[in-house]
mmCIF file of C-alpha atoms in Angstrom:
data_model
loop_
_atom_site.group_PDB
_atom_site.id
_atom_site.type_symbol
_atom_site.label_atom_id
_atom_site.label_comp_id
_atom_site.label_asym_id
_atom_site.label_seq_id
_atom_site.Cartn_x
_atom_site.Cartn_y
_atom_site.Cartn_z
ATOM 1 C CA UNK A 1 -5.525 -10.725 16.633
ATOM 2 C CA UNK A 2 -4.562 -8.257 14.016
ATOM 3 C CA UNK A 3 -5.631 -8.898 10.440
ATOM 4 C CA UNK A 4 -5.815 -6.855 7.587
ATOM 5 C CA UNK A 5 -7.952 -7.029 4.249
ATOM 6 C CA UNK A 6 -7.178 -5.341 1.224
ATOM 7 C CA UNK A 7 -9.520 -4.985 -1.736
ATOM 8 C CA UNK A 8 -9.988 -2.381 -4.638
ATOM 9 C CA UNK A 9 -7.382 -4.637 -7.022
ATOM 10 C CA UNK A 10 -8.468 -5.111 -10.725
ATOM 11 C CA UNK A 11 -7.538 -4.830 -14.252
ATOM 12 C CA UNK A 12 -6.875 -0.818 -15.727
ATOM 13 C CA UNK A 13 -5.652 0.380 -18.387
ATOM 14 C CA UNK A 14 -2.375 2.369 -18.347
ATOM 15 C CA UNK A 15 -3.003 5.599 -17.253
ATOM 16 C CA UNK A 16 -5.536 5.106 -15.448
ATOM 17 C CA UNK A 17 -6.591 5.234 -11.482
ATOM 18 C CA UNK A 18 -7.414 2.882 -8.775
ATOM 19 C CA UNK A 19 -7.794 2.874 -4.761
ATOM 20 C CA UNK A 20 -6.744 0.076 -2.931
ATOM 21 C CA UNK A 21 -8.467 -0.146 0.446
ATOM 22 C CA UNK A 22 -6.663 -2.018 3.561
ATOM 23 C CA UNK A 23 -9.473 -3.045 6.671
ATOM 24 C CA UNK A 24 -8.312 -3.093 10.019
ATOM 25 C CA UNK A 25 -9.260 -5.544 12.720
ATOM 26 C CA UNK A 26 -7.795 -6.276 16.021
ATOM 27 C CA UNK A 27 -5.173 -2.923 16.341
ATOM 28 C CA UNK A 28 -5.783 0.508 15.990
ATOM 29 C CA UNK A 29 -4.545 1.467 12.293
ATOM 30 C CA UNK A 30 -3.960 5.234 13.277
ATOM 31 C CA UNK A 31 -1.582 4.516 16.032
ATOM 32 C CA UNK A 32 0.513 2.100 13.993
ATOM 33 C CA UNK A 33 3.040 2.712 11.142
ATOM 34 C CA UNK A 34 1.288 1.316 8.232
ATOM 35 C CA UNK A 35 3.008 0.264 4.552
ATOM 36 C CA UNK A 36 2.225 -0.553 1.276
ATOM 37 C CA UNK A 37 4.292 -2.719 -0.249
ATOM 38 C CA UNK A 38 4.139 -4.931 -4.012
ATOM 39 C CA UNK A 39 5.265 -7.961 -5.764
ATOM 40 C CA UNK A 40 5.236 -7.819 -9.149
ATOM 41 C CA UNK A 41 5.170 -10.884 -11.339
ATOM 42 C CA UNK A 42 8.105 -12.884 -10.781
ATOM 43 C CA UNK A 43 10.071 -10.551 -8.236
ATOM 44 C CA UNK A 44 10.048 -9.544 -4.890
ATOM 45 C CA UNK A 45 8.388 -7.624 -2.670
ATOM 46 C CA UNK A 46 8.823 -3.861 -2.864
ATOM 47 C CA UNK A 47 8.472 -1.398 -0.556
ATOM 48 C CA UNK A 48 5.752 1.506 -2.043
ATOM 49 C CA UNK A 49 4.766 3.512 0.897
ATOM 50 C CA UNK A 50 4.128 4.395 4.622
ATOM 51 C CA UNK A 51 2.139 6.081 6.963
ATOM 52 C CA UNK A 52 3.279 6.984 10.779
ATOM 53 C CA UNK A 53 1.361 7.285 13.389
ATOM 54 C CA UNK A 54 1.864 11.326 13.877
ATOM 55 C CA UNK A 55 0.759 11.446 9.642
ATOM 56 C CA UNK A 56 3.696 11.773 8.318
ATOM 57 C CA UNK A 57 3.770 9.967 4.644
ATOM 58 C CA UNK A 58 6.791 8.158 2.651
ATOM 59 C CA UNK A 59 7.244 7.049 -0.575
ATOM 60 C CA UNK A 60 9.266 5.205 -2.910
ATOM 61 C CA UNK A 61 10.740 7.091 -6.164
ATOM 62 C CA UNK A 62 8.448 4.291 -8.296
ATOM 63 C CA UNK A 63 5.369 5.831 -6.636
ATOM 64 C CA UNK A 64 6.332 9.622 -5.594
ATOM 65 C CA UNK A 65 3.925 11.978 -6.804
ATOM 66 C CA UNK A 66 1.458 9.009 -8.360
ATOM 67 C CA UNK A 67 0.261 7.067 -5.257
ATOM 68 C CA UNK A 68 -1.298 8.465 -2.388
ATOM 69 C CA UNK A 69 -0.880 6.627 1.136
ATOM 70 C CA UNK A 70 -3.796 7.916 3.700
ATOM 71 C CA UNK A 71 -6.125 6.212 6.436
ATOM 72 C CA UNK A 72 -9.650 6.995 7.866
ATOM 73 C CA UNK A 73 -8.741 6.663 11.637
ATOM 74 C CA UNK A 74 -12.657 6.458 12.105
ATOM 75 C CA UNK A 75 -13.396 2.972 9.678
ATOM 76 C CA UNK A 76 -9.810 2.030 10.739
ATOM 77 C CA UNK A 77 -8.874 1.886 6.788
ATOM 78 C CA UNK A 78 -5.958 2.074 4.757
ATOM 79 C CA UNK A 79 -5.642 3.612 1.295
ATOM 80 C CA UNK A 80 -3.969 3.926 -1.187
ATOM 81 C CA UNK A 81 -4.898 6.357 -4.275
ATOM 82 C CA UNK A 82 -3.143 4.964 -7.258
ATOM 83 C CA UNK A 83 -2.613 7.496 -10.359
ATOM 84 C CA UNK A 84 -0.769 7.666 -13.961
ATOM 85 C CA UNK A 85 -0.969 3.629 -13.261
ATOM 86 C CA UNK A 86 2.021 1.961 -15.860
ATOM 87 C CA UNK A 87 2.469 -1.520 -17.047
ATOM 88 C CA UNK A 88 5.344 -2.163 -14.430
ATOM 89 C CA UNK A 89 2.925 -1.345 -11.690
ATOM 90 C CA UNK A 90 1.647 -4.995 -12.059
ATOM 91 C CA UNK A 91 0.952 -7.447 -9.203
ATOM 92 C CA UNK A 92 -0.051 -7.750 -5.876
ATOM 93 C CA UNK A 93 -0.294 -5.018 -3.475
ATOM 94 C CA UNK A 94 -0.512 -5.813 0.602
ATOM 95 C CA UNK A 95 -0.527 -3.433 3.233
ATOM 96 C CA UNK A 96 1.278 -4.247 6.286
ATOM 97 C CA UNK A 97 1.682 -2.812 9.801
ATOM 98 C CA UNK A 98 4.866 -2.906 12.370
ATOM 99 C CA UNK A 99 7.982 -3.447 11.210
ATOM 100 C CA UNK A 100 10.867 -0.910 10.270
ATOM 101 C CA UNK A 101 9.661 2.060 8.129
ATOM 102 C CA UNK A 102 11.454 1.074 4.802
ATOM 103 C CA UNK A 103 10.744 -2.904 5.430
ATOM 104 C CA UNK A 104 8.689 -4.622 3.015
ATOM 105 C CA UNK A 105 9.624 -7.752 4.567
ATOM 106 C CA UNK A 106 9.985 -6.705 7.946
ATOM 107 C CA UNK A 107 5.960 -6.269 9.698
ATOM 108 C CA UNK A 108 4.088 -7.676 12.980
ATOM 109 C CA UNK A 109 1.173 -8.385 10.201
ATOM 110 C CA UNK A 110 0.082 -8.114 6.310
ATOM 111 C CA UNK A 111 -3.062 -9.072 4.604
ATOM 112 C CA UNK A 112 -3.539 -11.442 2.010
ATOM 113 C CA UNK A 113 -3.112 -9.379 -1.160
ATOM 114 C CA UNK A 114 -5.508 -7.311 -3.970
ATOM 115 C CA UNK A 115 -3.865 -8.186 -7.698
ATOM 116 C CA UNK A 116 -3.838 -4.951 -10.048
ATOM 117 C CA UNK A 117 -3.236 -5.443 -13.768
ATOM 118 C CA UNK A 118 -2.230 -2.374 -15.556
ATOM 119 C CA UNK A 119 -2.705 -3.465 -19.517
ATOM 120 C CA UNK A 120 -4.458 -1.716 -21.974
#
């Protein structure tokens, strides 16, 4: 069974930095395309960023040259390295796995969440 566990979520003030971490159990996290996706207060989810399996990174203009996706192949982790954090970056990250590259709807499984509150 796959499941996935994020943690790392808390409150920071704006401008600050945070890394999310995303356990993997049940798949191999390195061979699977791997996302990051958020729903912030009141809205939907939205797509941050993804991983491939050959390394190969993506990311959303809200995120692009802030966030950081990467994985540790060996503890079968997710990350992602959250800079320059801003107010609207507020709510609940998951990371996912499967699903189309863009999807943040679209994924064969997602974890339960880690909240970040950016608010000095």
């Amino acid at each position: 069974e796959m499941q996935l566990v994020e943690s790392g979520g808390g409150l920071v003030q704006p401008g600050g930095s945070l890394r999310l971490s995303c356990a993997a159990s049940g798949f191999t996290l390195g061979l699977s395309l791997m996302k990051w996706v958020r729903q912030a207060p009141g809205k939907g989810l939205e797509w941050l960023s993804a991983i491939r399996s050959d390394g190969r990174t993506y990311y959303s203009d809200l995120v692009k040259e802030r966030f950081t996706i990467s994985r540790d192949n060996v503890k079968n982790t997710l990350y992602l390295q959250m800079s320059s954090l801003k107010t609207e970056d507020t709510g609940v990250y998951y990371c996912a796995a499967g699903g189309s590259l863009y999807g943040a709807r679209d994924f064969d499984s997602r974890g339960q969440g880690t909240t970040v509150t950016v608010s000095s």
